[in-house]
Every structure is written in structure tokens, then in C-alpha cells.
mmCIF file of C-alpha atoms and ligand atoms in Angstrom:
data_model
loop_
_atom_site.group_PDB
_atom_site.id
_atom_site.type_symbol
_atom_site.label_atom_id
_atom_site.label_comp_id
_atom_site.label_asym_id
_atom_site.label_seq_id
_atom_site.Cartn_x
_atom_site.Cartn_y
_atom_site.Cartn_z
ATOM 1 C CA MET P 20 -17.175 -29.745 -76.323
ATOM 2 C CA PRO P 21 -18.615 -32.752 -78.155
ATOM 3 C CA PRO P 22 -15.883 -35.250 -79.183
ATOM 4 C CA GLY P 23 -14.349 -34.334 -82.536
ATOM 5 C CA LEU P 24 -15.126 -30.644 -82.138
ATOM 6 C CA HIS P 25 -11.969 -28.586 -81.721
ATOM 7 C CA TYR P 26 -12.087 -24.888 -81.038
ATOM 8 C CA TYR P 27 -9.064 -22.627 -81.587
ATOM 9 C CA PRO P 28 -10.072 -19.190 -80.268
ATOM 10 C CA GLY P 29 -7.918 -16.396 -81.681
ATOM 11 C CA HIS P 30 -6.014 -18.793 -83.967
ATOM 12 C CA LEU P 31 -5.418 -15.865 -86.339
ATOM 13 C CA GLU P 32 -3.911 -12.646 -85.008
ATOM 14 C CA ARG P 33 -5.310 -9.345 -86.230
ATOM 15 C CA PRO P 34 -2.531 -8.801 -88.871
ATOM 16 C CA GLN P 35 -3.243 -12.265 -90.329
ATOM 17 C CA GLN P 36 -6.970 -11.493 -90.367
ATOM 18 C CA GLU P 37 -6.265 -8.235 -92.214
ATOM 19 C CA ALA P 38 -4.051 -10.039 -94.745
ATOM 20 C CA LEU P 39 -6.837 -12.581 -95.325
ATOM 21 C CA MET P 40 -9.345 -9.776 -95.858
ATOM 22 C CA LEU P 41 -7.125 -8.218 -98.535
ATOM 23 C CA LEU P 42 -6.820 -11.594 -100.258
ATOM 24 C CA LEU P 43 -10.578 -12.116 -100.062
ATOM 25 C CA GLN P 44 -11.324 -8.694 -101.529
ATOM 26 C CA LYS P 45 -9.175 -9.609 -104.545
ATOM 27 C CA VAL P 46 -10.660 -13.047 -105.099
ATOM 28 C CA LEU P 47 -14.222 -11.826 -104.557
ATOM 29 C CA ALA P 48 -13.711 -9.316 -107.363
ATOM 30 C CA ASP P 49 -13.127 -12.342 -109.633
ATOM 31 C CA ALA P 50 -15.837 -14.543 -108.075
ATOM 32 C CA PRO P 51 -18.491 -12.107 -106.815
ATOM 33 C CA ALA P 52 -20.894 -13.149 -104.101
ATOM 34 C CA PHE P 53 -23.976 -14.875 -105.512
ATOM 35 C CA GLN P 54 -27.399 -15.272 -103.934
ATOM 36 C CA PRO P 55 -28.097 -18.931 -103.126
ATOM 37 C CA VAL P 56 -31.744 -20.053 -102.948
ATOM 38 C CA MET P 57 -33.353 -23.077 -101.329
ATOM 39 C CA PRO P 58 -33.963 -26.142 -103.468
ATOM 40 C CA ARG P 59 -37.550 -26.385 -104.818
ATOM 41 C CA THR P 60 -38.978 -23.295 -103.052
ATOM 42 C CA GLY P 61 -36.411 -20.853 -104.445
ATOM 43 C CA ARG P 62 -36.457 -18.962 -101.154
ATOM 44 C CA PRO P 63 -33.248 -16.905 -100.852
ATOM 45 C CA PHE P 64 -30.719 -17.659 -98.125
ATOM 46 C CA SER P 65 -30.029 -14.667 -95.867
ATOM 47 C CA VAL P 66 -26.288 -15.107 -96.544
ATOM 48 C CA ARG P 67 -24.583 -14.514 -99.862
ATOM 49 C CA MET P 68 -21.825 -16.871 -100.945
ATOM 50 C CA SER P 69 -18.810 -17.422 -103.102
ATOM 51 C CA ASN P 70 -16.185 -20.183 -103.263
ATOM 52 C CA LEU P 71 -12.462 -20.729 -103.730
ATOM 53 C CA GLY P 72 -10.711 -23.888 -104.860
ATOM 54 C CA PRO P 73 -11.406 -26.526 -107.522
ATOM 55 C CA LEU P 74 -14.967 -27.146 -106.303
ATOM 56 C CA GLY P 75 -17.578 -24.765 -104.962
ATOM 57 C CA TRP P 76 -20.784 -25.479 -103.063
ATOM 58 C CA VAL P 77 -23.933 -24.002 -104.576
ATOM 59 C CA SER P 78 -27.648 -24.208 -103.858
ATOM 60 C CA ASP P 79 -30.393 -23.403 -106.352
ATOM 61 C CA ARG P 80 -33.853 -24.684 -107.262
ATOM 62 C CA ALA P 81 -32.271 -27.894 -108.614
ATOM 63 C CA GLY P 82 -30.618 -28.734 -105.282
ATOM 64 C CA TYR P 83 -27.332 -28.596 -103.372
ATOM 65 C CA ARG P 84 -24.130 -29.597 -105.145
ATOM 66 C CA TYR P 85 -20.459 -28.972 -105.767
ATOM 67 C CA GLN P 86 -19.437 -27.566 -109.137
ATOM 68 C CA PRO P 87 -16.178 -26.290 -110.664
ATOM 69 C CA THR P 88 -17.590 -22.989 -111.903
ATOM 70 C CA HIS P 89 -19.325 -19.885 -110.569
ATOM 71 C CA PRO P 90 -23.105 -20.044 -111.216
ATOM 72 C CA ASP P 91 -23.320 -16.455 -112.522
ATOM 73 C CA THR P 92 -20.011 -15.879 -114.331
ATOM 74 C CA GLY P 93 -19.421 -19.468 -115.520
ATOM 75 C CA ARG P 94 -15.733 -19.065 -114.660
ATOM 76 C CA PRO P 95 -13.726 -21.523 -112.536
ATOM 77 C CA TRP P 96 -13.550 -20.560 -108.869
ATOM 78 C CA PRO P 97 -10.343 -18.698 -107.888
ATOM 79 C CA ALA P 98 -7.494 -20.832 -106.517
ATOM 80 C CA LEU P 99 -7.324 -21.438 -102.786
ATOM 81 C CA PRO P 100 -4.669 -19.035 -101.426
ATOM 82 C CA ASP P 101 -1.697 -20.593 -99.588
ATOM 83 C CA ALA P 102 -2.545 -18.622 -96.446
ATOM 84 C CA ILE P 103 -5.874 -20.461 -96.232
ATOM 85 C CA LEU P 104 -4.380 -23.864 -97.109
ATOM 86 C CA ALA P 105 -1.849 -23.320 -94.318
ATOM 87 C CA ILE P 106 -4.675 -23.065 -91.774
ATOM 88 C CA TRP P 107 -6.178 -26.369 -92.975
ATOM 89 C CA ARG P 108 -2.765 -28.059 -92.837
ATOM 90 C CA ALA P 109 -2.216 -26.802 -89.296
ATOM 91 C CA VAL P 110 -5.502 -27.979 -87.782
ATOM 92 C CA SER P 111 -7.153 -30.646 -89.953
ATOM 93 C CA HIS P 112 -4.953 -33.667 -89.118
ATOM 94 C CA TYR P 113 -5.931 -34.900 -92.587
ATOM 95 C CA PRO P 114 -3.251 -35.789 -95.156
ATOM 96 C CA HIS P 115 -4.872 -34.226 -98.251
ATOM 97 C CA ASP P 116 -5.741 -30.656 -99.097
ATOM 98 C CA PRO P 117 -9.309 -29.343 -99.140
ATOM 99 C CA GLU P 118 -11.054 -28.912 -102.490
ATOM 100 C CA ALA P 119 -13.647 -26.362 -101.493
ATOM 101 C CA CYS P 120 -13.629 -23.164 -99.510
ATOM 102 C CA LEU P 121 -17.132 -21.807 -99.135
ATOM 103 C CA VAL P 122 -17.216 -18.086 -98.383
ATOM 104 C CA ASN P 123 -20.341 -17.129 -96.442
ATOM 105 C CA LEU P 124 -21.059 -13.391 -96.244
ATOM 106 C CA TYR P 125 -23.293 -12.355 -93.340
ATOM 107 C CA GLN P 126 -24.626 -8.828 -93.512
ATOM 108 C CA GLY P 127 -27.538 -7.170 -91.710
ATOM 109 C CA GLY P 128 -29.684 -9.802 -90.012
ATOM 110 C CA ALA P 129 -28.213 -12.779 -91.877
ATOM 111 C CA LYS P 130 -28.144 -16.144 -90.112
ATOM 112 C CA MET P 131 -28.056 -19.824 -91.011
ATOM 113 C CA GLY P 132 -30.484 -22.534 -89.966
ATOM 114 C CA LEU P 133 -29.379 -25.829 -88.425
ATOM 115 C CA HIS P 134 -28.037 -28.205 -91.082
ATOM 116 C CA GLN P 135 -25.509 -30.969 -91.645
ATOM 117 C CA ASP P 136 -22.627 -30.668 -94.134
ATOM 118 C CA ARG P 137 -23.224 -33.867 -96.065
ATOM 119 C CA ASP P 138 -22.814 -33.158 -99.765
ATOM 120 C CA GLU P 139 -19.242 -34.504 -99.680
ATOM 121 C CA GLU P 140 -18.071 -38.041 -100.471
ATOM 122 C CA GLU P 141 -15.297 -37.926 -97.905
ATOM 123 C CA PHE P 142 -16.432 -37.722 -94.287
ATOM 124 C CA ALA P 143 -13.004 -38.819 -92.959
ATOM 125 C CA ALA P 144 -11.841 -35.235 -93.529
ATOM 126 C CA PRO P 145 -13.038 -32.608 -91.054
ATOM 127 C CA VAL P 146 -14.816 -29.365 -91.831
ATOM 128 C CA VAL P 147 -12.597 -26.417 -90.897
ATOM 129 C CA SER P 148 -14.330 -23.104 -90.310
ATOM 130 C CA ILE P 149 -12.623 -19.702 -90.036
ATOM 131 C CA SER P 150 -14.479 -16.675 -88.647
ATOM 132 C CA LEU P 151 -13.696 -13.090 -89.677
ATOM 133 C CA GLY P 152 -15.388 -9.856 -88.688
ATOM 134 C CA ASP P 153 -18.439 -9.538 -86.449
ATOM 135 C CA SER P 154 -18.865 -12.238 -83.818
ATOM 136 C CA ALA P 155 -21.602 -14.826 -84.213
ATOM 137 C CA ILE P 156 -23.592 -17.188 -82.066
ATOM 138 C CA PHE P 157 -22.863 -20.632 -83.484
ATOM 139 C CA ARG P 158 -25.204 -23.458 -82.497
ATOM 140 C CA ILE P 159 -24.223 -27.108 -82.544
ATOM 141 C CA GLY P 160 -26.141 -30.276 -81.704
ATOM 142 C CA GLY P 161 -25.737 -33.971 -82.355
ATOM 143 C CA THR P 162 -26.077 -36.044 -85.491
ATOM 144 C CA GLU P 163 -29.881 -36.263 -85.230
ATOM 145 C CA ARG P 164 -32.151 -33.331 -85.954
ATOM 146 C CA GLY P 165 -34.112 -32.153 -82.908
ATOM 147 C CA GLY P 166 -31.552 -33.133 -80.262
ATOM 148 C CA ARG P 167 -30.034 -30.942 -77.569
ATOM 149 C CA THR P 168 -27.899 -28.074 -78.858
ATOM 150 C CA GLU P 169 -25.283 -25.771 -77.396
ATOM 151 C CA ALA P 170 -24.210 -22.262 -78.331
ATOM 152 C CA LEU P 171 -20.654 -21.075 -78.892
ATOM 153 C CA LYS P 172 -19.641 -17.499 -79.616
ATOM 154 C CA LEU P 173 -17.308 -17.324 -82.627
ATOM 155 C CA SER P 174 -15.175 -14.179 -82.921
ATOM 156 C CA SER P 175 -12.875 -12.839 -85.605
ATOM 157 C CA GLY P 176 -9.805 -15.047 -85.953
ATOM 158 C CA ASP P 177 -11.386 -18.109 -84.354
ATOM 159 C CA VAL P 178 -11.037 -21.483 -86.064
ATOM 160 C CA LEU P 179 -13.399 -24.385 -85.454
ATOM 161 C CA VAL P 180 -12.784 -27.965 -86.585
ATOM 162 C CA MET P 181 -15.648 -30.437 -86.883
ATOM 163 C CA GLY P 182 -14.154 -33.877 -87.368
ATOM 164 C CA GLY P 183 -14.564 -37.483 -86.257
ATOM 165 C CA PRO P 184 -17.861 -37.920 -84.375
ATOM 166 C CA ALA P 185 -18.601 -34.179 -84.818
ATOM 167 C CA ARG P 186 -18.234 -34.255 -88.629
ATOM 168 C CA LEU P 187 -21.948 -34.762 -89.262
ATOM 169 C CA THR P 188 -23.374 -32.760 -86.384
ATOM 170 C CA PHE P 189 -26.179 -30.272 -86.983
ATOM 171 C CA HIS P 190 -24.944 -26.688 -86.771
ATOM 172 C CA GLY P 191 -25.942 -23.173 -87.737
ATOM 173 C CA ILE P 192 -25.661 -19.487 -86.925
ATOM 174 C CA ASP P 193 -28.344 -18.011 -84.629
ATOM 175 C CA ARG P 194 -27.296 -14.411 -85.075
ATOM 176 C CA ILE P 195 -24.501 -11.952 -85.661
ATOM 177 C CA HIS P 196 -23.451 -9.245 -83.219
ATOM 178 C CA GLN P 197 -23.527 -6.387 -85.704
ATOM 179 C CA GLY P 198 -20.769 -3.810 -85.255
ATOM 180 C CA SER P 199 -18.698 -5.992 -82.910
ATOM 181 C CA SER P 200 -15.662 -5.968 -85.236
ATOM 182 C CA THR P 201 -14.005 -3.417 -87.513
ATOM 183 C CA LEU P 202 -12.322 -6.017 -89.735
ATOM 184 C CA VAL P 203 -14.782 -6.261 -92.633
ATOM 185 C CA PRO P 204 -15.126 -3.016 -94.612
ATOM 186 C CA GLY P 205 -18.763 -1.945 -94.349
ATOM 187 C CA GLY P 206 -19.328 -4.361 -91.456
ATOM 188 C CA GLY P 207 -20.561 -7.915 -91.205
ATOM 189 C CA ARG P 208 -19.071 -11.368 -90.831
ATOM 190 C CA ILE P 209 -17.270 -13.630 -93.252
ATOM 191 C CA ASN P 210 -17.035 -17.343 -92.620
ATOM 192 C CA LEU P 211 -14.688 -19.558 -94.604
ATOM 193 C CA THR P 212 -15.613 -23.239 -94.577
ATOM 194 C CA LEU P 213 -12.967 -25.619 -95.909
ATOM 195 C CA ARG P 214 -13.911 -29.112 -97.015
ATOM 196 C CA ARG P 215 -12.516 -32.131 -98.791
ATOM 197 C CA VAL P 216 -15.172 -33.216 -101.276
ATOM 198 C CA THR P 217 -13.869 -36.279 -103.152
ATOM 199 C CA ARG P 218 -12.307 -39.362 -101.590
ATOM 200 C CA PRO P 219 -8.605 -39.418 -102.448
ATOM 201 C CA ALA P 220 -7.536 -42.418 -104.595
HETATM 202 C C1 SIN K 312 -21.800 -23.107 -92.397
HETATM 203 O O1 SIN K 312 -22.153 -24.018 -91.679
HETATM 204 O O2 SIN K 312 -21.749 -23.202 -93.647
HETATM 205 C C2 SIN K 312 -21.396 -21.750 -91.833
HETATM 206 C C3 SIN K 312 -21.055 -21.763 -90.391
HETATM 207 C C4 SIN K 312 -20.561 -20.408 -89.956
HETATM 208 O O3 SIN K 312 -20.895 -19.401 -90.598
HETATM 209 O O4 SIN K 312 -19.824 -20.318 -88.962
HETATM 210 FE FE1 FE2 K 313 -22.310 -26.004 -92.409
#
């Protein structure tokens, strides 16, 4: 494990995962998944996304950014449920709450290319990632593109914390093991990525 990367396999038991799924189904009815596209080219991501919390991460032809409202509905993102905040408080070792919870929905052959999370002002806070549903092959490298990478299988209920020297590491999802979990109705994987965006005063 690279320094600053903390892996909590099975952090959430199945009943907690099911409770989270119920919560997510409710909030996603209010903030439906949208289709992000790459800046400039407009090429669609293979994942669909939504967000919870005061700020949500979006990507469109104009670029990557955080914004307080859903790009399609124009409504504020739903509040971050206490059950999700509790996970951040348990593992982040950071004294302030997150402002953004990106919901990544992986269905079919969806994956995510190697990237850094660097649209935030506050890099002292870690990125906390929660996996639900089908397992995924997560890939992580160093802070320079093109370096050596390692693979880690993330399963439903696993929590991964990228902090300290691992905060700006390149990471992505190589592939999903379709049908490996029964948690998500209709199949697939949901990843929740919690982040602090602004630097606290
Ligand atoms: C991300 O880096 O935004 C998603 C990572 C994951 O799906 O586990
Ligand atoms: Fe990321």
C-alpha cells in the first residue's frame, strides 16, 4: 500500500449496504443520474453520475468544476445523509465534514480512466471512496502520469481512503466484474466519493 492509502475491506456490513442503497434510491429520484461528457470533445463518460451535499462535481464541454446545483434539473443537490457523513467521520481523520459526495454509477462495461482528483482547493482532506454492488478492479499509481501502477479489487462494502502522500495519486477503474453482487437492483456498481472542496476558514 502506498503511504497515505488506507483500505478498509468490508467496512460496511451487508445490512448497512442495503440501508445505503435505499437512501440512494430516494436521493437519486430527486437528483437523477446525468451523463457527464469530456471537456472540449464532448465525448460521454462510460459512467453516469449524480451528487449529494452542498457541492457537486460535474464535467461538460466547458470543463470540470464543482457547482451547487444539478446540471439538468437546476435544483440544489440533495443533502448528504448522516449515514454517509458517519463513514467520513470514522475514517477521514479530518476535522471538517465533506462538501461533495460524487455518486458514480457503473453499468454494463463502464470504467474510468486514470486521473487525479484535483479540482478541490483543500488537499489536506483525504478522498474517501465507498464501493457498493459489483466488485471492481481499481488501479492506483503515483503522483506522476505514466508511473508504475498497482491493482486492487474493491468489493461491496469496502472503503478506501486516499490521503496524505496518496491524495493526488493517479487512479481509475479498469473494469467491473458484472454480476458479482446482488446489492444494486438491476446490477452494476455504485461508488460514492466524498471530498472536502473548500479550505475551511
Ligand atoms: C473516482 O475516482 O471518481 C471513482 C473511483 C471508483 O469508482 O472507485
Ligand atoms: Fe477519482
